[in-house]
Coordinates of C-alpha atoms and ligand atoms in Angstrom, one line a residue:
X5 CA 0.0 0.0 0.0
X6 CA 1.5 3.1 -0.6
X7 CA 2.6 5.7 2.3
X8 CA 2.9 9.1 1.9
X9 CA 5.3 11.1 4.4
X10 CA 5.6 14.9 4.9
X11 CA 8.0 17.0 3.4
X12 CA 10.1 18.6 6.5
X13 CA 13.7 20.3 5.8
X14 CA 14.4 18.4 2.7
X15 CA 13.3 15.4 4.2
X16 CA 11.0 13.0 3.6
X17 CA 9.5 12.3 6.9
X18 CA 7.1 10.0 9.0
X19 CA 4.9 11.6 11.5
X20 CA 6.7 12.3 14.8
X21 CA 3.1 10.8 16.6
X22 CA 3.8 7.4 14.6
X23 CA 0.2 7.5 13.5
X24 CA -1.3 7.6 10.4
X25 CA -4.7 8.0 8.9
X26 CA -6.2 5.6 5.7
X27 CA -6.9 7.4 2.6
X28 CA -10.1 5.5 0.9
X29 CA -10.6 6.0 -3.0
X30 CA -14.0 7.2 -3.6
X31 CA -15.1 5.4 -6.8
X32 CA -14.5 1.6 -4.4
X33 CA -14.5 2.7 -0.9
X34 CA -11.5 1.1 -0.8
X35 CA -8.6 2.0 1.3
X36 CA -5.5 2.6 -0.8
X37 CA -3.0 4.5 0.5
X38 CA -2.1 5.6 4.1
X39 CA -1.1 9.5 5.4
X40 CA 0.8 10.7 8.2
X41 CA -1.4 12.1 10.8
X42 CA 0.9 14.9 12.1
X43 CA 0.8 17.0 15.0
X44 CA 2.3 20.1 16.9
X45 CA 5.7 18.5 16.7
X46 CA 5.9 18.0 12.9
X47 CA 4.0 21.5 12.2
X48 CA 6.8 23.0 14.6
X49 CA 9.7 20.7 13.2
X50 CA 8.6 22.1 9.3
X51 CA 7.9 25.9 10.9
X52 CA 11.9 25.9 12.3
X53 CA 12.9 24.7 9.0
X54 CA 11.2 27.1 7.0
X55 CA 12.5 29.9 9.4
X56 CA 15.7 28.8 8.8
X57 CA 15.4 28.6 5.0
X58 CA 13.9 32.4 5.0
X59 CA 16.7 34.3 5.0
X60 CA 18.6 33.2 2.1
X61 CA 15.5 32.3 -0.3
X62 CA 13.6 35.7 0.4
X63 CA 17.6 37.4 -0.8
X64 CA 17.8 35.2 -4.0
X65 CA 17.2 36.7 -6.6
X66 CA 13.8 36.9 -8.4
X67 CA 14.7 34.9 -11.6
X68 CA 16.1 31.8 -9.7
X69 CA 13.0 32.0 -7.6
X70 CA 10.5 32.1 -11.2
X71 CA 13.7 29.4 -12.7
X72 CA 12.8 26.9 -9.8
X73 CA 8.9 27.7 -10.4
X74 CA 8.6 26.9 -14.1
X75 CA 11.5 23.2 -13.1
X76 CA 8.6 22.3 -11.1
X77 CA 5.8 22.9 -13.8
X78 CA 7.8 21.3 -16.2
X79 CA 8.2 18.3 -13.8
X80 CA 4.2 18.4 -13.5
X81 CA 3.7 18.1 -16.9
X82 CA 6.5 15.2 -17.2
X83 CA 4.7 13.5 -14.8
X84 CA 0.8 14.8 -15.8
X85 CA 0.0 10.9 -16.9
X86 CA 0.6 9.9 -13.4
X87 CA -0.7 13.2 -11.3
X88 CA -4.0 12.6 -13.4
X89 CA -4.0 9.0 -12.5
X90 CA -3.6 10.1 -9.1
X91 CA -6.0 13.1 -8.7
X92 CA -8.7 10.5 -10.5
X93 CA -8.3 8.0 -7.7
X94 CA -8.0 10.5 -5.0
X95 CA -10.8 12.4 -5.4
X96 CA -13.2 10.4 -7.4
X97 CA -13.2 13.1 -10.1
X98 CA -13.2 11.2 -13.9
X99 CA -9.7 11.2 -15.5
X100 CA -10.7 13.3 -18.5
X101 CA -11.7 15.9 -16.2
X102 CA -8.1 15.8 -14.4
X103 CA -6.9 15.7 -17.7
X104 CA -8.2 19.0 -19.0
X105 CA -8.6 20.6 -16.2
X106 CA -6.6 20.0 -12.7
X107 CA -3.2 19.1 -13.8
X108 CA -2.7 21.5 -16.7
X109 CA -4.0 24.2 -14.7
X110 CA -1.5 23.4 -12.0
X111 CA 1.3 23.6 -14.3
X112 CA 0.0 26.7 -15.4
X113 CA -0.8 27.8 -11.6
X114 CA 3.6 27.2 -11.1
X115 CA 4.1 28.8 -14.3
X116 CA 1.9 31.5 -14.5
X117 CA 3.5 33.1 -10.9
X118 CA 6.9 32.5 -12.0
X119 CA 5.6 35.1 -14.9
X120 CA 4.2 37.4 -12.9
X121 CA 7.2 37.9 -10.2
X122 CA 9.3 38.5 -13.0
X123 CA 6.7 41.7 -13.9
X124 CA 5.4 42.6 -10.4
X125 CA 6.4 46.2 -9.6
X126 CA 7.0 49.1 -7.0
X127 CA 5.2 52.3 -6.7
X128 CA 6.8 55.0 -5.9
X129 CA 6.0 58.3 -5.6
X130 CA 7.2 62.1 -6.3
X131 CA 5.1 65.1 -4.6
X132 CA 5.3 68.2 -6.9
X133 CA 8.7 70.2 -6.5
X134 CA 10.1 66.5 -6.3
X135 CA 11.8 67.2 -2.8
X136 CA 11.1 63.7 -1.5
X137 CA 10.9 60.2 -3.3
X138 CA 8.0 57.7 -1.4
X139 CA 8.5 54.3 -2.6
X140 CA 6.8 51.3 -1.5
X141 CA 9.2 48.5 -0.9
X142 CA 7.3 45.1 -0.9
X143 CA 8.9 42.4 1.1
X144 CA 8.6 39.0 1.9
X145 CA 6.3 38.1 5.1
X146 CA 8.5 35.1 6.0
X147 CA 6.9 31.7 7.2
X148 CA 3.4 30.9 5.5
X149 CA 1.2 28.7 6.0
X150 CA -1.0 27.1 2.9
X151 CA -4.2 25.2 3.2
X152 CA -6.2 24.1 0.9
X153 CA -9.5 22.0 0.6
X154 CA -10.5 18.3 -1.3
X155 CA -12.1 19.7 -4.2
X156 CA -9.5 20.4 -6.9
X157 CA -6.4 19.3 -4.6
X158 CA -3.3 20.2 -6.5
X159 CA -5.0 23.1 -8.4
X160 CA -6.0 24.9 -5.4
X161 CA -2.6 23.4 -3.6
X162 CA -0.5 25.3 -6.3
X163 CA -2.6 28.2 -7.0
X164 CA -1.3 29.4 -3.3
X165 CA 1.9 27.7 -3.4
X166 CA 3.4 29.3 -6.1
X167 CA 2.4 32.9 -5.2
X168 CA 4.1 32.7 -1.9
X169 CA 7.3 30.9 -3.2
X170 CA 7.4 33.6 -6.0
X171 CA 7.3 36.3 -3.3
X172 CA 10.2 34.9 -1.6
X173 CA 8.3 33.4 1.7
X174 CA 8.9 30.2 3.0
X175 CA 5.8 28.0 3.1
X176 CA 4.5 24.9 5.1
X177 CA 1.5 23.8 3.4
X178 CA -1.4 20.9 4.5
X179 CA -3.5 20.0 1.9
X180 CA -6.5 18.3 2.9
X181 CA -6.1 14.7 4.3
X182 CA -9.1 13.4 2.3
X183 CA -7.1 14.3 -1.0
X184 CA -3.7 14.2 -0.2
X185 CA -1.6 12.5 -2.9
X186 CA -0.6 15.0 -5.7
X187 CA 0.5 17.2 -3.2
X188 CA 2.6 14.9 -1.9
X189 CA 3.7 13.5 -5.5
X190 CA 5.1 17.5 -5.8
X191 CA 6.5 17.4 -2.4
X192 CA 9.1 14.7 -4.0
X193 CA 10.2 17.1 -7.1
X194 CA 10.6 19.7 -4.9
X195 CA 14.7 19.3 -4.5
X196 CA 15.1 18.3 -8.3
X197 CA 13.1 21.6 -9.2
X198 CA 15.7 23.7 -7.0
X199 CA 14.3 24.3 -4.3
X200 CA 16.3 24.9 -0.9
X201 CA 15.8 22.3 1.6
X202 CA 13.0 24.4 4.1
X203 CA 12.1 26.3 1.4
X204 CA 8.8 24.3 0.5
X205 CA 7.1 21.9 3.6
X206 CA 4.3 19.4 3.2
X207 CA 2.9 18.3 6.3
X208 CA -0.3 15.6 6.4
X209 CA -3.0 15.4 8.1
X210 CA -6.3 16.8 9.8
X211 CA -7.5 19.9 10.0
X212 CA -8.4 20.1 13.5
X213 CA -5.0 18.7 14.6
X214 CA -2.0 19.7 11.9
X215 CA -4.1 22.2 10.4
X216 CA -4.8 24.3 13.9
X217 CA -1.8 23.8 14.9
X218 CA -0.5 26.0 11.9
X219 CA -3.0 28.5 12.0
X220 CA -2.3 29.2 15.9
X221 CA 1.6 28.9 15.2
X222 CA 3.1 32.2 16.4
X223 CA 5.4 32.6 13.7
X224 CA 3.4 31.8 11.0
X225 CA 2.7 35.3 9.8
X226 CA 0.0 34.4 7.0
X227 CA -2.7 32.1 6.4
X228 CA -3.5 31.5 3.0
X229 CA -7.1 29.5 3.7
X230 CA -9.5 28.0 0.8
X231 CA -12.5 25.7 2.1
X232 CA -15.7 25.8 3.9
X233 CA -17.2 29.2 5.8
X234 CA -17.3 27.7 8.8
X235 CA -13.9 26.6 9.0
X236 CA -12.9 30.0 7.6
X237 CA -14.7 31.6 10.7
X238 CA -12.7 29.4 13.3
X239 CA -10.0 30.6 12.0
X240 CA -10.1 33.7 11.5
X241 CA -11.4 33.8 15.1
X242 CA -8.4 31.9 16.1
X243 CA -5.9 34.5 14.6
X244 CA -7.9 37.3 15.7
X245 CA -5.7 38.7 18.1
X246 CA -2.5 37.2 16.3
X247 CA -2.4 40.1 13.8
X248 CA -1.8 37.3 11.2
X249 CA -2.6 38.4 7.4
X250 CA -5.3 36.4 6.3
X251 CA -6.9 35.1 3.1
X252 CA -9.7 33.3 3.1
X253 CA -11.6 31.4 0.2
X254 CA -14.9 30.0 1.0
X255 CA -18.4 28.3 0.3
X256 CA -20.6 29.8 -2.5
X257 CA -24.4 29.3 -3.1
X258 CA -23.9 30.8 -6.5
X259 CA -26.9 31.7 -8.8
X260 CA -27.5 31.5 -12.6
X261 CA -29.8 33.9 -14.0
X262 CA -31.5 33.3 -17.0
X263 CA -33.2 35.4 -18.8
X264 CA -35.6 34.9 -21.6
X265 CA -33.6 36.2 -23.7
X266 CA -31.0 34.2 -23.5
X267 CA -29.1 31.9 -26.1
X268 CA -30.8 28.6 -24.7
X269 CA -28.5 25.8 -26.6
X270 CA -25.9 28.1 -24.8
X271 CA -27.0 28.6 -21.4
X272 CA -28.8 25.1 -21.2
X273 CA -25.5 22.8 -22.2
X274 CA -23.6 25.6 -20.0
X275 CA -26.0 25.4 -17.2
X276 CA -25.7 21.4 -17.3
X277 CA -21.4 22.1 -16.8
X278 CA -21.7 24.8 -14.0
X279 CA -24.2 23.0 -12.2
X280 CA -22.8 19.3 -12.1
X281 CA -18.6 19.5 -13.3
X282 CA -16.9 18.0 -10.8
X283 CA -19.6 16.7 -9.0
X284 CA -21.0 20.0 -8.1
X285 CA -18.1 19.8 -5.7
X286 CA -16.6 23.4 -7.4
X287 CA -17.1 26.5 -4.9
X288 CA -18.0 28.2 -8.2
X289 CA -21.0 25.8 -9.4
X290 CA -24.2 27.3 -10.3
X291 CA -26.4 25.7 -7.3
X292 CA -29.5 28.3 -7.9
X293 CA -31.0 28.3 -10.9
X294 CA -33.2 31.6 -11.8
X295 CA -35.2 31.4 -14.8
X296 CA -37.6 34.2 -16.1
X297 CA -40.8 32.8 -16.2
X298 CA -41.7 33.0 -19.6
X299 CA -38.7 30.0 -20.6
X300 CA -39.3 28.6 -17.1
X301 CA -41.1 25.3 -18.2
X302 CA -39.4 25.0 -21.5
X303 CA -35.7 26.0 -19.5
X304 CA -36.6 23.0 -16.8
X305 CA -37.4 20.5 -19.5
X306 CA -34.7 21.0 -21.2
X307 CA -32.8 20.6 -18.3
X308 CA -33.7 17.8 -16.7
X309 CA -33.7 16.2 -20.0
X310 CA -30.1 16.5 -20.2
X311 CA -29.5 15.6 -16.3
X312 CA -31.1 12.2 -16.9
X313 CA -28.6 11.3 -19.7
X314 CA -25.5 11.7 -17.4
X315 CA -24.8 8.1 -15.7
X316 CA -22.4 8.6 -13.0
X317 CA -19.3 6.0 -13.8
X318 CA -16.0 4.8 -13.0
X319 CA -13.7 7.8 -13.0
X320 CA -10.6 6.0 -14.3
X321 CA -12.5 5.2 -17.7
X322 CA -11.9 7.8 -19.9
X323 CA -15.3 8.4 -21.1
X324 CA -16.7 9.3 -17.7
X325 CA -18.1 12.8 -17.8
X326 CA -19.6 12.2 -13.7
X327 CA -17.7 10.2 -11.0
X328 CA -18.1 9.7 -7.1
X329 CA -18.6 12.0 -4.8
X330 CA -15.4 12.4 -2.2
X331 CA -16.4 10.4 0.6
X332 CA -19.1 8.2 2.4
X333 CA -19.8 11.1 4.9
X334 CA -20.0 14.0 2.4
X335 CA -22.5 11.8 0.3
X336 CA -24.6 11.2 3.3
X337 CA -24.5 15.1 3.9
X338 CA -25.5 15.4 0.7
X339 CA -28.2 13.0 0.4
X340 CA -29.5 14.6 3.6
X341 CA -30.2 18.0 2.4
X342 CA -32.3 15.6 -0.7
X343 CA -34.2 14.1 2.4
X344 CA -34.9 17.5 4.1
X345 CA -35.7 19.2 0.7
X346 CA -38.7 16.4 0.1
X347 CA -39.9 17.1 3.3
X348 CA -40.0 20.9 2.7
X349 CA -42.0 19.7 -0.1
X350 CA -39.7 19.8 -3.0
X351 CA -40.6 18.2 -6.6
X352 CA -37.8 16.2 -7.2
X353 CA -37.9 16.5 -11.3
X354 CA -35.1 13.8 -11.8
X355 CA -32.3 12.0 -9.4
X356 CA -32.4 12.6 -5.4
X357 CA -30.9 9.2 -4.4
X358 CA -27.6 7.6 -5.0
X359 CA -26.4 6.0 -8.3
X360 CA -26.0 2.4 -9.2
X361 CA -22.3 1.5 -9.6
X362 CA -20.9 1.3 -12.9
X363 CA -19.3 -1.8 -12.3
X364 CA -17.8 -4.2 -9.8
X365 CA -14.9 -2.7 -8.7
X366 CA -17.0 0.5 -7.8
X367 CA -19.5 -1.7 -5.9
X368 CA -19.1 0.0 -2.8
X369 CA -18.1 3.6 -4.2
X370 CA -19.8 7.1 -3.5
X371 CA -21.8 7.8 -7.1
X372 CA -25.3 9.6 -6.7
X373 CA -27.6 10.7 -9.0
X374 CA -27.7 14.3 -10.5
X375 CA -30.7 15.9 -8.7
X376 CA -32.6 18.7 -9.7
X377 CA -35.1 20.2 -7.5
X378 CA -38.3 22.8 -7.7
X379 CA -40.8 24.3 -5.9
X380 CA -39.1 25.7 -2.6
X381 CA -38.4 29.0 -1.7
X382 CA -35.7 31.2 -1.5
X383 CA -35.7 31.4 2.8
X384 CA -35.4 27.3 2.8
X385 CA -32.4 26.0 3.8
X386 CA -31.8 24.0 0.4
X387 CA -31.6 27.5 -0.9
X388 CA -29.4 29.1 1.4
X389 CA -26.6 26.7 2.4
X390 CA -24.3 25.1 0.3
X391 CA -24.7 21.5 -0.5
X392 CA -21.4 21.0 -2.5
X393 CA -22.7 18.4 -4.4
X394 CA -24.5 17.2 -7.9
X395 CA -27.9 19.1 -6.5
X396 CA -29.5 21.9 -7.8
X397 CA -32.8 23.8 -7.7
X398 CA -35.1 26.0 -9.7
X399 CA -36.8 29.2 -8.8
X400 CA -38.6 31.8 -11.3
X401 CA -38.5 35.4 -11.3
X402 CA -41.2 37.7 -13.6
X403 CA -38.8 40.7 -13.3
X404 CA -35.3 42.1 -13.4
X405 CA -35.4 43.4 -9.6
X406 CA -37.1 40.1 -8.2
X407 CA -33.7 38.1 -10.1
X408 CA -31.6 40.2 -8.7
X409 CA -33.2 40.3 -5.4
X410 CA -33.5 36.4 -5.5
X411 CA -29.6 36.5 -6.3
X412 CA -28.3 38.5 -3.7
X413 CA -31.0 36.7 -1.3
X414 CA -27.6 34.8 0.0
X415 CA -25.1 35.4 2.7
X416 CA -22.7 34.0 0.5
X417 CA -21.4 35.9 -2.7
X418 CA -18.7 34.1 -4.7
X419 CA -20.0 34.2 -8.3
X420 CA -22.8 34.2 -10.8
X421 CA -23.8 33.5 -14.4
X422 CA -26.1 36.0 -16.1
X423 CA -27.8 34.7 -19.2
X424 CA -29.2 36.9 -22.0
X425 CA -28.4 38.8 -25.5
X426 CA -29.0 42.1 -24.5
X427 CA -25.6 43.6 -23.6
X428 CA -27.3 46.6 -21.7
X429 CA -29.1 44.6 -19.1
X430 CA -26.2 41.8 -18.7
X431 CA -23.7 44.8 -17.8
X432 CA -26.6 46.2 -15.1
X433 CA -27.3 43.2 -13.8
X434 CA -23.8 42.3 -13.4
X435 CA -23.1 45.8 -11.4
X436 CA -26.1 44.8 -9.2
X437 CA -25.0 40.8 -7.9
X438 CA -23.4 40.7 -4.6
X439 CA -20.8 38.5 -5.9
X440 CA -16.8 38.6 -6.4
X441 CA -17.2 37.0 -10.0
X442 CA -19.9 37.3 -12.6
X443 CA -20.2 35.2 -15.7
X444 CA -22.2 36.6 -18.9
X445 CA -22.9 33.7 -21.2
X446 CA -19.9 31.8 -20.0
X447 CA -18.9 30.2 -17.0
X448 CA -15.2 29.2 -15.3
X449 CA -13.4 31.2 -17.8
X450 CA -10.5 32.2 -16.6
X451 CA -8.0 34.7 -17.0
X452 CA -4.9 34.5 -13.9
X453 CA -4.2 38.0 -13.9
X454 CA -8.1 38.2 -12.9
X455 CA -8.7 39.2 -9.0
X456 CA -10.1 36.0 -7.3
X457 CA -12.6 35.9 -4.3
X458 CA -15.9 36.3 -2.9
X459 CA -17.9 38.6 -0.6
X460 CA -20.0 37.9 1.9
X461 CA -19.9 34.8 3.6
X462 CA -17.6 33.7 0.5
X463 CA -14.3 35.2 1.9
X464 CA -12.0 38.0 2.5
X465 CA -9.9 38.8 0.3
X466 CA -8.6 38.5 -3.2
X467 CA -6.0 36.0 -5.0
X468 CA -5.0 35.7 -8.3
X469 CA -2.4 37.7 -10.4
X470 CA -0.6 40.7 -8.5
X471 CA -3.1 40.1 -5.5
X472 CA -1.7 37.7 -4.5
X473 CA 1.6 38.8 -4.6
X474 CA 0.6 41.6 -2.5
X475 CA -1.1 39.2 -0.4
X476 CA 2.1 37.2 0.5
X477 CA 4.7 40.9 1.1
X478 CA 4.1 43.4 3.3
X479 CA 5.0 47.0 1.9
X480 CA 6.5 49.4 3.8
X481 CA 6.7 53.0 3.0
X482 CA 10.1 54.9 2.7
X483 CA 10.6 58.1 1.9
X484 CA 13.5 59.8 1.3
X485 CA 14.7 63.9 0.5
X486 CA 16.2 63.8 -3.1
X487 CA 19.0 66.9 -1.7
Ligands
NDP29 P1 -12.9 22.4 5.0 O1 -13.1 23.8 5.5 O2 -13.4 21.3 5.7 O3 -11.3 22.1 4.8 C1 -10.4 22.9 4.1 C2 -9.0 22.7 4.6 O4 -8.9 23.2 5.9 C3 -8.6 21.2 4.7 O5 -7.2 21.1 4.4 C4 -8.9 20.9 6.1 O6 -8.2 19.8 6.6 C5 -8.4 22.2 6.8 N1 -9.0 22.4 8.1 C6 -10.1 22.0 8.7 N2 -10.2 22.4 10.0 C7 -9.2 23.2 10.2 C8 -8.7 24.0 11.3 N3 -9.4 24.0 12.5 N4 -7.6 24.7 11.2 C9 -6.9 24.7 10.0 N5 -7.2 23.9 9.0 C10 -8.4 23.2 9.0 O7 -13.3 22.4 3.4 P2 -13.4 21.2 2.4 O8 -12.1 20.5 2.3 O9 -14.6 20.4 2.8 O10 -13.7 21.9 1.1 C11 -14.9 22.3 0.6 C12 -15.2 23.7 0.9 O11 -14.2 24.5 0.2 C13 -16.5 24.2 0.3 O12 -17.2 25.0 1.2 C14 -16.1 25.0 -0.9 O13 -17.0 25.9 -1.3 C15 -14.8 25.6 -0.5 N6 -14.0 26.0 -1.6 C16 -13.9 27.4 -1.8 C17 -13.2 27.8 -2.9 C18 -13.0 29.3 -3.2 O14 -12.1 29.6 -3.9 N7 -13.7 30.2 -2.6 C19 -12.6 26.9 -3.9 C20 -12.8 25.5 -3.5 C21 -13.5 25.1 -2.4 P3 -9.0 18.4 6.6 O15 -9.4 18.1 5.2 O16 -7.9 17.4 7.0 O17 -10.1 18.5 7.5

């Protein structure tokens, strides 16, 4: 069985504790693989390392920083056959979808921030008369701390990674223990890419235990956070009176609006991708769907049509569009909210219970039906907490205001899709959605530079391009005469 061990000072390292936690793969409920379950100790032993590391890696110089950035994507995309093997069986996402989507984009995630080091600038600047010089000198924080959630584990893993090693911090990183082996497969190309021993630390295990410990560490200076609002809350609570910088990237209940006017073959194939990709385990899937009420009955039908002809299967077959859901307990969460949404009186128009397997070996594995729901409204609880999962529902609006007003009808705020042809009203709408992204006739397009986050319940903060980079230095302000 394979064992996975923590990255600490260079080293390849079992868990001080000696214990270590079974990883199960999702498509057989199998156990496959086993992961450290570190502590205190090991989250000290990596912090010490990485404070020792700090001082030479945050002075070398910014191209060998990017050089070691780019070694490592191009040792992603030598090994991409296996990562997507990996992320496949991990996660119980199917292969094609690794294939197009997580590993590439976590190349480009090491990439892309080698890129942008290499371009992100001072300000400075000159009062009139030019008597004094202010310029904003950007420094590394120093030890950071990385975590990231189950859903798209080495994208999200990289996507805060790379920022902080681009800015010259030294990180220690958990990524979550129920998806913990392409973070771990990077961990071992982290020396051959060219990075210092301390530089880069991996440490496995739970959040309540590794995780906490590195959120409460005193010299931890940043926490770099992407996964559920609650856990987002206890920590920032935690860190309160720590003074730590914080990012946080959290739930979403995300609406699509669609208006009659919309390009239907467009936003129903779309709707069908935002709504179930991944699962509908992506913080940025369309979970409430808004339609006008004039293509309400024709929108569902169409819909639910489609739904039916997606048949959950084994994720390592390459003609899987839906796989299993991550785990025993989040499918019983999720089947749950199904349970409490019939009660509330919901019309289930197609799924709400889990899928047959696809085959033997997935006998026993986590595949569920895509569900789509109608008839509750916006206060019930289906509507207002997220269900992270292959469950959607339907509401109608008559008006502009009432979609909007349905939209925003949320504490979270992390994106919506808008759906119509008329420019006009797709740009006010936009402007009016409590949301950090907005989608017009597209959805999960992407652009890096882009600033990243939600509002709300959905976060604090913003990463993506020079964001992040300002996210992981602190400026300070020097000023100086110029005679
Ligand atoms: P969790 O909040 O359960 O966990 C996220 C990470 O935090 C995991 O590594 C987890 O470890 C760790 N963790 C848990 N408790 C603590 C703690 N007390 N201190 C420090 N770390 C802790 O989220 P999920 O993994 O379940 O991910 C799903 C959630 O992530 C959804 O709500 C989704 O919307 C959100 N998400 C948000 C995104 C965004 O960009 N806004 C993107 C993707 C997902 P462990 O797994 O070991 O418990």
């Amino acid at each position: 069985m394979m064992e996975l061990q923590n990255l600490i000072g260079g080293e390849m390292t079992n868990p001080q504790s000696g214990q270590w936690l079974d990883n199960v793969e999702p498509a057989t409920g199998q156990v496959f693989s086993r992961i450290p379950r570190s502590d205190a100790a090991d989250i000290e032993a990596a912090v010490e390392a990485a404070r020792a590391a700090f001082p030479k890696w945050s002075s070398t110089p910014f191209e060998e920083r990017a050089a070691c950035l780019r070694r490592w994507g191009a040792l992603v995309a030598k090994h991409s056959e296996a990562l997507i093997a990996a992320e496949s069986q991990d996660n119980g996402k199917p292969v094609s979808l690794a294939q197009a989507v997580d590993i590439p984009r976590a190349q480009k995630n090491l990439e892309f921030f080698a890129g942008a080091i290499e371009h992100f600038a001072s300000e400075a600047h000159i009062p009139g008369g030019a008597e004094f010089i202010h310029y904003t000198h950007r420094k590394p924080i120093g030890v950071v701390g990385c975590i990231s959630p189950w859903n798209l584990p080495l994208y999200l893993f990289t996507w805060k990674i790379a920022p902080a090693l681009a800015a010259g911090n030294c990180v220690v990183a958990k990524p979550s223990e129920v998806t913990p082996v392409t973070a771990w497969m990077l961990s071992n190309w982290a020396a051959e890419a060219g990075f210092p021993a301390g530089v880069f630390n991996v440490v496995h295990g739970l959040g309540h235990e590794a995780g906490q410990a590195l959120v409460e560490h005193p010299k931890v200076k940043a926490i770099s956070f992407t996964g559920g609002t609650q856990t987002g809350a206890h920590i920032a609570r935690t860190t309160a009176g720590m003074f730590k910088k914080l990012s946080l990237e959290l739930g979403g209940k995300n609406p699509a609006i669609i208006f009659a006017d919309c390009d239907f073959e467009n936003a129903i194939s779309t709707t069908i991708r935002s709504s179930f990709a991944n699962q509908g385990q992506i913080c940025l899937c369309s979970s409430r769907i808004l339609i006008e009420d004039r293509l309400y009955e024709a929108f569902r039908d169409a819909l639910v049509a489609k739904a039916k002809r997606i048949i959950p299967g084994d994720p390592s077959d390459n003609t899987t569009k839906m796989g299993a859901l991550v785990s025993a307990p989040h499918r019983d969460k999720v089947l749950g909210y199904i349970a409490s949404a019939k009660e509330q009186g919901a019309n289930v128009l197609c799924g709400g219970a889990p899928a047959s397997a696809p085959n033997e070996r997935c006998a026993s594995g986590y595949f569920m039906q895509p569900t789509i729901l109608e008839g509750l409204g916006s206060e019930c609880n289906i509507n207002q907490e997220e269900i992270f999962g292959p469950v959607i529902t339907l509401q109608r609006f008559s008006s502009e205001a009432e979609a909007i007003a349905l939209a925003n009808d949320s504490d979270y705020g992390l994106a919506a899709t808008i759906w119509t042809q008329d420019a006009s009203k797709a740009h006010r709408v936009a402007s009016q959605i409590e949301s950090g992204i907005a989608w017009i006739n597209c959805w999960l397009v992407r652009d890096l530079r882009t600033p990243f986050g939600g509002v709300k319940s959905s976060g604090v903060g913003r990463e993506g391009g020079f964001e992040a980079l300002r996210f992981f230095t602190e400026p300070q302000s020097v000023c100086i005469p110029t005679h």
